[in-house]
PDB file of C-alpha atoms in Angstrom:
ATOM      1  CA  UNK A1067     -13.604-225.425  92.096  1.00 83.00           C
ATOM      2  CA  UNK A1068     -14.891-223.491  94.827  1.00 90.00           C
ATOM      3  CA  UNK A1069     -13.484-226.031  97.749  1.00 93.00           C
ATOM      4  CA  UNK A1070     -10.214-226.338  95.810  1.00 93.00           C
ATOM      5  CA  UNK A1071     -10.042-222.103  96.012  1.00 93.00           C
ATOM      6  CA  UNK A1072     -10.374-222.335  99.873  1.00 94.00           C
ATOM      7  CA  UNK A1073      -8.330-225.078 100.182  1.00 95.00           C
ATOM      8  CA  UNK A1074      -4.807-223.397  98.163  1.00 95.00           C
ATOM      9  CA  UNK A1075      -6.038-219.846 100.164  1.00 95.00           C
ATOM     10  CA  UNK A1076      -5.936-221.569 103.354  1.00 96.00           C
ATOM     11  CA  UNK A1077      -2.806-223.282 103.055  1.00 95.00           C
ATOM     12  CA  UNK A1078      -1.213-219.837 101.305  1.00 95.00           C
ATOM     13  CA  UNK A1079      -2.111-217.969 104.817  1.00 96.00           C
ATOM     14  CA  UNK A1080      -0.753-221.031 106.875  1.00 95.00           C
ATOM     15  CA  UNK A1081       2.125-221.069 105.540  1.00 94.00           C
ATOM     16  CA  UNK A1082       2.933-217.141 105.248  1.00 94.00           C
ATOM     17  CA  UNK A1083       1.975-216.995 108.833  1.00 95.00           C
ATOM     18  CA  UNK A1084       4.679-220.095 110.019  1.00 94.00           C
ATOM     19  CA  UNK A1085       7.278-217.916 107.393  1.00 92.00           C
ATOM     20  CA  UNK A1086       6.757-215.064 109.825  1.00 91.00           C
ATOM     21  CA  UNK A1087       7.094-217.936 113.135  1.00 92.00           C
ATOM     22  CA  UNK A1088      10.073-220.234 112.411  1.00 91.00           C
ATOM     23  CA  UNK A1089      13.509-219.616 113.444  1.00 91.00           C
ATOM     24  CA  UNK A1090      15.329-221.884 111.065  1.00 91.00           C
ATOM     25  CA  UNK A1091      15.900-219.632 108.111  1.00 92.00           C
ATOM     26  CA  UNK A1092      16.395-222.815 105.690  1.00 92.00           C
ATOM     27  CA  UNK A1093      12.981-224.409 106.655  1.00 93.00           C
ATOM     28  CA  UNK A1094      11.789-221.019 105.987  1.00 93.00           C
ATOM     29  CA  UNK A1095      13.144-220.152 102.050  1.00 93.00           C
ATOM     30  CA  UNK A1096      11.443-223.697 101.619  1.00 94.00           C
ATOM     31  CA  UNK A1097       8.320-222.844 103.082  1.00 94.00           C
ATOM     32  CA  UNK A1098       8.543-219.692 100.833  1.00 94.00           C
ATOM     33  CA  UNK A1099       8.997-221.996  97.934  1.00 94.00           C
ATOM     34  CA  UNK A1100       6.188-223.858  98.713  1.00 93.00           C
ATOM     35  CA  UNK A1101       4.480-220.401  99.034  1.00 94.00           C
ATOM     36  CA  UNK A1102       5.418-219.606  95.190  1.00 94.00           C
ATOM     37  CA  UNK A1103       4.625-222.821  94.280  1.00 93.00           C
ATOM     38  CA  UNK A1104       1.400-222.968  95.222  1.00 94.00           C
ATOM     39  CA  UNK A1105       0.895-219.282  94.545  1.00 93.00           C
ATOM     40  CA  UNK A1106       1.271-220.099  90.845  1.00 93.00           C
ATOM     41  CA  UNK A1107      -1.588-222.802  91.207  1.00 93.00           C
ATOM     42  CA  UNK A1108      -4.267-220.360  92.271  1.00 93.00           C
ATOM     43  CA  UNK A1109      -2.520-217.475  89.322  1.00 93.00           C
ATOM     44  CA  UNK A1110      -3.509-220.382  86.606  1.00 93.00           C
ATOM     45  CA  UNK A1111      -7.058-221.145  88.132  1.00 93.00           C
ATOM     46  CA  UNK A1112      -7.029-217.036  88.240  1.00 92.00           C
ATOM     47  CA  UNK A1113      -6.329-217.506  84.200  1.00 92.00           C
ATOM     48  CA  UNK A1114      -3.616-215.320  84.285  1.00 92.00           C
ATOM     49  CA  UNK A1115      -0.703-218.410  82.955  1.00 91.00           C
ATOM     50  CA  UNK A1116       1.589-215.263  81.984  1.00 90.00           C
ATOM     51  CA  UNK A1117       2.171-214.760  85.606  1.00 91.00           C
ATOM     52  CA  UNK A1118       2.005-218.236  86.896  1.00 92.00           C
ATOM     53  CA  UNK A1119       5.085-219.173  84.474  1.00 91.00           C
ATOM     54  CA  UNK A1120       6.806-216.240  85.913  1.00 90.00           C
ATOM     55  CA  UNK A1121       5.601-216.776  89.686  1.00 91.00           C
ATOM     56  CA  UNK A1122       7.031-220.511  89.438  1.00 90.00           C
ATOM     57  CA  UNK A1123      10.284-219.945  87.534  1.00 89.00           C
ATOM     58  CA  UNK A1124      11.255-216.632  89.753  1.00 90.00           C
ATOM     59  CA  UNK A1125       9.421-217.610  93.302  1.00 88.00           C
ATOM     60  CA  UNK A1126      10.150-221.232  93.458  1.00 87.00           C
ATOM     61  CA  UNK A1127      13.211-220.908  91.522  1.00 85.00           C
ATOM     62  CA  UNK A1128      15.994-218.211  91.752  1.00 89.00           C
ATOM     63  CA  UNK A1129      14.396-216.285  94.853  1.00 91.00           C
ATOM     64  CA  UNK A1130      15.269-219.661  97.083  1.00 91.00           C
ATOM     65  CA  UNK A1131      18.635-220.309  95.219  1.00 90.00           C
ATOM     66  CA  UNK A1132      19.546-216.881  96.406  1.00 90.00           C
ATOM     67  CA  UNK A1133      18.350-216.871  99.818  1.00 91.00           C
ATOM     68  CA  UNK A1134      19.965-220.040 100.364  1.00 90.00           C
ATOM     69  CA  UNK A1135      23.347-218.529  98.855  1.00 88.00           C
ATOM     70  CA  UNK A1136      22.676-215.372 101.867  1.00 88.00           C
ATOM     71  CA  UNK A1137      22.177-217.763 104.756  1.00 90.00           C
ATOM     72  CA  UNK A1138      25.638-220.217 103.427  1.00 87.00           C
ATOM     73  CA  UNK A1139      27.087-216.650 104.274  1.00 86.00           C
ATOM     74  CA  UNK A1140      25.872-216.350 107.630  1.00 87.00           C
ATOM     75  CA  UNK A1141      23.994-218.496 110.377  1.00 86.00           C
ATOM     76  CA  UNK A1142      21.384-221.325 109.869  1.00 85.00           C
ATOM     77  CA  UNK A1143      19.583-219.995 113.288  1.00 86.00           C
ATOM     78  CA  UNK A1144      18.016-217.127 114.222  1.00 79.00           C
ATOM     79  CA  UNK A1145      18.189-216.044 117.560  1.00 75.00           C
TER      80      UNK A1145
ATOM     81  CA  UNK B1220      29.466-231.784  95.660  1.00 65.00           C
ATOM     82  CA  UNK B1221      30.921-234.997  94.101  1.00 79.00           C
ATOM     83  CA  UNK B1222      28.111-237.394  93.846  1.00 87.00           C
ATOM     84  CA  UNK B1223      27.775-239.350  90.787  1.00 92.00           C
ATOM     85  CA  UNK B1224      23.420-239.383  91.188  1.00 93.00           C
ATOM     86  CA  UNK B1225      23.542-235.680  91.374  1.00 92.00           C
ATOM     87  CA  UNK B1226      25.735-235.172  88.085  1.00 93.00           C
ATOM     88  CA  UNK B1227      24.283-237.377  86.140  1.00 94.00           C
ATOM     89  CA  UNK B1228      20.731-236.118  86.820  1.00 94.00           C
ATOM     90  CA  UNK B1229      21.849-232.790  86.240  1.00 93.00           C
ATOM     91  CA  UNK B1230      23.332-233.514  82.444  1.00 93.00           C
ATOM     92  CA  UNK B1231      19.830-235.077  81.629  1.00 95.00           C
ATOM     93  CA  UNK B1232      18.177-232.336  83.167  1.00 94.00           C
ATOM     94  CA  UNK B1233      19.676-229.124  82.212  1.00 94.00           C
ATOM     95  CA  UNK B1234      19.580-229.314  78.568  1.00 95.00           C
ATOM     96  CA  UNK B1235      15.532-230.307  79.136  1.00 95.00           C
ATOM     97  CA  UNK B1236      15.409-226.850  80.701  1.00 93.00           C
ATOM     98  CA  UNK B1237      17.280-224.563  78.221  1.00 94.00           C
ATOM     99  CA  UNK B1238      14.854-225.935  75.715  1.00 95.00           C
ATOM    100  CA  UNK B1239      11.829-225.286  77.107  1.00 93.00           C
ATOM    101  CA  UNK B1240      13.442-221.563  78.325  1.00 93.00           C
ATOM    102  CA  UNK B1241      14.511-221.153  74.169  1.00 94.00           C
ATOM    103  CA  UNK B1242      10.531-222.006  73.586  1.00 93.00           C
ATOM    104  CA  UNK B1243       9.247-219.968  75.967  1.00 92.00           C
ATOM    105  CA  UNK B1244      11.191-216.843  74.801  1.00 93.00           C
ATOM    106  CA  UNK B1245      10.543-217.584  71.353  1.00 91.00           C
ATOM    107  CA  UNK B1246       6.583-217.978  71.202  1.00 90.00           C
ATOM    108  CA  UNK B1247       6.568-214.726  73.668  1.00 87.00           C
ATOM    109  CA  UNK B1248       4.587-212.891  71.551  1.00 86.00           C
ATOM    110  CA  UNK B1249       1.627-215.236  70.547  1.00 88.00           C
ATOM    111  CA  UNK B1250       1.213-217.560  74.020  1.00 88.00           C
ATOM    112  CA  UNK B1251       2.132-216.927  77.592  1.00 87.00           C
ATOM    113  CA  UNK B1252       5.509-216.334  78.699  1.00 83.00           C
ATOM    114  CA  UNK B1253       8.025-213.650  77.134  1.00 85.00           C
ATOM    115  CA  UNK B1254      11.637-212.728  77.497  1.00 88.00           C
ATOM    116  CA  UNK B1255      11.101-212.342  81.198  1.00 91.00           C
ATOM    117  CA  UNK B1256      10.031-215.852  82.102  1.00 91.00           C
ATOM    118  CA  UNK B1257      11.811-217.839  79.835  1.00 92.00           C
ATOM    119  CA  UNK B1258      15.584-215.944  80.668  1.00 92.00           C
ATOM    120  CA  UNK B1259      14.673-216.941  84.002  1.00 92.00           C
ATOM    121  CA  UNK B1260      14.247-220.755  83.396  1.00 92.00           C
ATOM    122  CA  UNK B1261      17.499-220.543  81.441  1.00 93.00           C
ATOM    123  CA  UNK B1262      19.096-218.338  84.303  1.00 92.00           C
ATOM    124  CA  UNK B1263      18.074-221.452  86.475  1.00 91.00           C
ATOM    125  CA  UNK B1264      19.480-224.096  84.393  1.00 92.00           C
ATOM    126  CA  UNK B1265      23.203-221.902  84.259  1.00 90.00           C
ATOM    127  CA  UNK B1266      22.903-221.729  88.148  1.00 90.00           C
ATOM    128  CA  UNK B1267      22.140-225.441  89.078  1.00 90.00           C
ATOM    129  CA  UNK B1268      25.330-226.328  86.714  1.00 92.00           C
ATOM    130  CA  UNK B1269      27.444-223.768  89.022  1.00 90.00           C
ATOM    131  CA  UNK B1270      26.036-225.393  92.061  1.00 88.00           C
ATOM    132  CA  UNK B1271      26.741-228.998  90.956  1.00 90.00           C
ATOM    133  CA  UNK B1272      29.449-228.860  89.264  1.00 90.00           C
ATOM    134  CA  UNK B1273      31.463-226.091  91.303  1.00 86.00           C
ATOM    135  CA  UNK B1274      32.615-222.203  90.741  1.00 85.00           C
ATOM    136  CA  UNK B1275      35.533-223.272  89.105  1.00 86.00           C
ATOM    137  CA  UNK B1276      34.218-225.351  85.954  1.00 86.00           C
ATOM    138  CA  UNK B1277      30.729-222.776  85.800  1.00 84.00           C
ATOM    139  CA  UNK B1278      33.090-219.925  85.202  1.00 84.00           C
ATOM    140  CA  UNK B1279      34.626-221.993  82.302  1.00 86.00           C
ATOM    141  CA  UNK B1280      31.166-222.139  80.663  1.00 84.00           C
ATOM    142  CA  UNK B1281      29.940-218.994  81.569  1.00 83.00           C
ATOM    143  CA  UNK B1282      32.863-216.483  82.957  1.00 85.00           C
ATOM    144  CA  UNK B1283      31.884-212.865  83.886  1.00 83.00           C
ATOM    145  CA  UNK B1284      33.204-211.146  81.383  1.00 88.00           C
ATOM    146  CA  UNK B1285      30.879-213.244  79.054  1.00 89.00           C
ATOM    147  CA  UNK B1286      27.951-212.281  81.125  1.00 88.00           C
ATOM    148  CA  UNK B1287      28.716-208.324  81.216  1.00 89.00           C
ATOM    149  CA  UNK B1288      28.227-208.675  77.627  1.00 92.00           C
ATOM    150  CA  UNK B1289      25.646-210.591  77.593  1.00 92.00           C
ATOM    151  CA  UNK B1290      23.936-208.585  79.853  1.00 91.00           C
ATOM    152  CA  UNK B1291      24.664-204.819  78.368  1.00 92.00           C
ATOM    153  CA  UNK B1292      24.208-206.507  74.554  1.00 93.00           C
ATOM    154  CA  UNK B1293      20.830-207.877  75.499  1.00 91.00           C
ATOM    155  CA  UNK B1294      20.257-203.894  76.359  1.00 92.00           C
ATOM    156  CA  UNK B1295      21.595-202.101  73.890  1.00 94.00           C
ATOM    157  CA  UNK B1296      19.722-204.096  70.752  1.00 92.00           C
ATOM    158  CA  UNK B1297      16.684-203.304  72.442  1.00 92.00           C
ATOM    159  CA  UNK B1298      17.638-199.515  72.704  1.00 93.00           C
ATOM    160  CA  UNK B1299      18.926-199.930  68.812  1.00 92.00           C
ATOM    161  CA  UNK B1300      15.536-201.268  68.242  1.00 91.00           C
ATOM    162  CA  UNK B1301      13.717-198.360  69.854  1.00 90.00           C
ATOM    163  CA  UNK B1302      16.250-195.779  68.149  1.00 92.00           C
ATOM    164  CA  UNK B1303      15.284-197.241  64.812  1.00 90.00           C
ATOM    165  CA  UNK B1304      11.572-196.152  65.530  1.00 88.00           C
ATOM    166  CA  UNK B1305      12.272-192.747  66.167  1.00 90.00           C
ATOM    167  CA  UNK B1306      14.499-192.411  63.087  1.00 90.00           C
ATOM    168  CA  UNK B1307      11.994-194.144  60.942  1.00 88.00           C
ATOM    169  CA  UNK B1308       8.681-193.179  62.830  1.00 86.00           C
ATOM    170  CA  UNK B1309       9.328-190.481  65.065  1.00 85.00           C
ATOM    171  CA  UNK B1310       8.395-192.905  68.291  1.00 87.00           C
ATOM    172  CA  UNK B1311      10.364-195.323  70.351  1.00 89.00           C
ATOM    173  CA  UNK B1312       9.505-198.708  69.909  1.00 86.00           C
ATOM    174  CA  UNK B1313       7.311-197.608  66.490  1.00 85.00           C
ATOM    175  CA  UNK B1314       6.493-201.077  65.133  1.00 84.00           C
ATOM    176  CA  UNK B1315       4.047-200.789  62.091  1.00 83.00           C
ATOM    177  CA  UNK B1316       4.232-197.461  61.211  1.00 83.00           C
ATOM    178  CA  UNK B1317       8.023-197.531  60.804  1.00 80.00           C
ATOM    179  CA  UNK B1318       7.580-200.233  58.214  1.00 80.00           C
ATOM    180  CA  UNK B1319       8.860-203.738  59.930  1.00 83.00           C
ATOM    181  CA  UNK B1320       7.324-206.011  58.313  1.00 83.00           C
ATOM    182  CA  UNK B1321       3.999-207.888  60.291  1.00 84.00           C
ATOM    183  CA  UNK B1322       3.574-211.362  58.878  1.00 81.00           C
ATOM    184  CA  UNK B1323       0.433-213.075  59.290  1.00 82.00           C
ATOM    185  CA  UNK B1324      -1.434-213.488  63.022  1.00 82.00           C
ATOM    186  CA  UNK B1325      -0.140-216.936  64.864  1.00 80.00           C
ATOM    187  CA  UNK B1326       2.949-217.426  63.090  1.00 82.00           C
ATOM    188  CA  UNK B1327       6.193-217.553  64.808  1.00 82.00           C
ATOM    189  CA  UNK B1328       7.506-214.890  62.197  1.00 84.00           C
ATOM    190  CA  UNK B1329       5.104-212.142  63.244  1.00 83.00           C
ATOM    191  CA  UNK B1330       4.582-208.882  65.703  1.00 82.00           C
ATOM    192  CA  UNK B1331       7.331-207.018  63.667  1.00 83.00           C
ATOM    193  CA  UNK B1332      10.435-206.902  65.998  1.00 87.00           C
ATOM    194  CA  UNK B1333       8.659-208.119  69.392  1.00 88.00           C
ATOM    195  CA  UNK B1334      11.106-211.637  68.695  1.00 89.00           C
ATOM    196  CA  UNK B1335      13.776-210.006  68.350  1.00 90.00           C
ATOM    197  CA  UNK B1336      13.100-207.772  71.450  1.00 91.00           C
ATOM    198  CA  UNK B1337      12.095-211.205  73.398  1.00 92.00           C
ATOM    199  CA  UNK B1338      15.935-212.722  72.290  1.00 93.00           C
ATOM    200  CA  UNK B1339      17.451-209.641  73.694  1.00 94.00           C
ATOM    201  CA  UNK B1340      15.470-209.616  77.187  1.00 93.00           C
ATOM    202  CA  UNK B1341      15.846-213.533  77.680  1.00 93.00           C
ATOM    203  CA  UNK B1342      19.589-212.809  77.330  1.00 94.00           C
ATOM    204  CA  UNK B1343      19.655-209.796  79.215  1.00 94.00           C
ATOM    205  CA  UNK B1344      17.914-211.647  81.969  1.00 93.00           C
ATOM    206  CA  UNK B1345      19.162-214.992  81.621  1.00 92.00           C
ATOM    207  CA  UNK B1346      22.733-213.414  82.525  1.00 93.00           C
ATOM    208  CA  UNK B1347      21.852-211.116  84.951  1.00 91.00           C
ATOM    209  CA  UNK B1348      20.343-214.467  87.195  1.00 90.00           C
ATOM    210  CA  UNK B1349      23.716-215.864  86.805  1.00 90.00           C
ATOM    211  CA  UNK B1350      25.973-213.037  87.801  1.00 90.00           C
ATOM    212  CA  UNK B1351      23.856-212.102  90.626  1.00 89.00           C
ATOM    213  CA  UNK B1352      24.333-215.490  92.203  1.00 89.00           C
ATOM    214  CA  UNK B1353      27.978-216.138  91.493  1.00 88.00           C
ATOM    215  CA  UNK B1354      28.768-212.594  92.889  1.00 87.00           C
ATOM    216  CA  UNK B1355      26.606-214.080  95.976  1.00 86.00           C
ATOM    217  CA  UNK B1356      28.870-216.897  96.275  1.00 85.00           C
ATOM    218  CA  UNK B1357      32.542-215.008  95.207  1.00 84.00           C
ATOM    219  CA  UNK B1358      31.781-213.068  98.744  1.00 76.00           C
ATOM    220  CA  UNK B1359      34.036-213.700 101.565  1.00 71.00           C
ATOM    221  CA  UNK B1360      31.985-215.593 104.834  1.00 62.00           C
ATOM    222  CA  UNK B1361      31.226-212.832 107.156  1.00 58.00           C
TER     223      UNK B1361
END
């Protein structure tokens, strides 16, 4: 349980830090949904499954559908 | 989008979705999840049928109007709920001691008025998810 914990922390940081990096907005609302996705993992191992429903239906769910509706507005790229 | 794999995934799919969204919201009181959660996994089923099936036929099924009142209904029977506390009990949201009846502990039919205050958020929220996204997608391209 232990290794598993490092392991979903580890990827968590990696993949907030490449959120912060990338310049292609797209590849970054799905990194974020990865993010959420995974973030509701380690909420359920945290035994908190109130928040892990909500985490994976709002996170993974709505907060990318919207993003993606914002950048179908504008550019793809940022510069 | 006029792909014949994408629509006919999406009939299976969505009704899948507003039933586990209608269970969620209606054991909120006795397991995880609530009105919250559960109006968001039904908000999320509404939006994938606007996204698939285009603006035009997802305002047939769900048009705005529909969701203001959805979304200021859901509201107001959970401030009618609270108001009957204070008249009966002298506090909002006064569950026992204004004399709603408890049931026994487990059963669906229990908690006093928490279901009924579950319905009203999972339809207060479900709509609100909708209408923020198709007012996302009514804008103009910048």
């Amino acid at each position: 349980m232990v290794i598993l914990n490092i392991v979903i922390i580890i990827f968590l940081i990696t993949c907030a830090l490449a959120i912060g990096k990338i310049k292609d907005l797209i590849g970054a609302v799905i990194l974020f949904s990865a993010y959420s996705l995974v973030m509701s993992i380690l909420w359920l191992i945290l035994n908190t499954p109130d928040v892990a429903i909500t985490e994976a239906a709002i996170g993974a769910g709505v907060t990318s559908i919207l993003f993606f509706a914002v950048i179908s507005k504008t550019k793809r790229y940022e510069k | 989008m006029n792909d014949i794999i994408i629509k006919n995934i999406t009939r299976i799919v969505i009704p899948f979705a507003q039933a586990y969204g209608i269970f969620i919201i209606l054991n909120g009181h006795i397991s995880p999840g609530g009105g919250f959660a559960g109006g968001a996994i039904i908000g999320t089923s509404l939006i994938l049928y606007t996204l698939v099936f285009g603006r035009e036929k997802g305002k047939k099924k769900f048009s705005h109007k529909m969701s203001e009142i959805a979304e200021s209904g859901g509201i107001m029977i959970f401030v009618l709920i609270g108001v009957i506390g204070i008249i009966m009990a002298g506090s909002f949201l006064a569950n026992q001691s204004a004399g709603f009846p408890q049931g026994e502990l487990g059963n669906i039919l229990s908690g006093g008025f928490i279901p009924i205050l579950m319905i009203a958020i999972g339809i207060k929220v479900a709509s609100t998810m909708i209408s923020l996204f198709n007012i996302l997608i009514d804008e103009e391209k910048v």
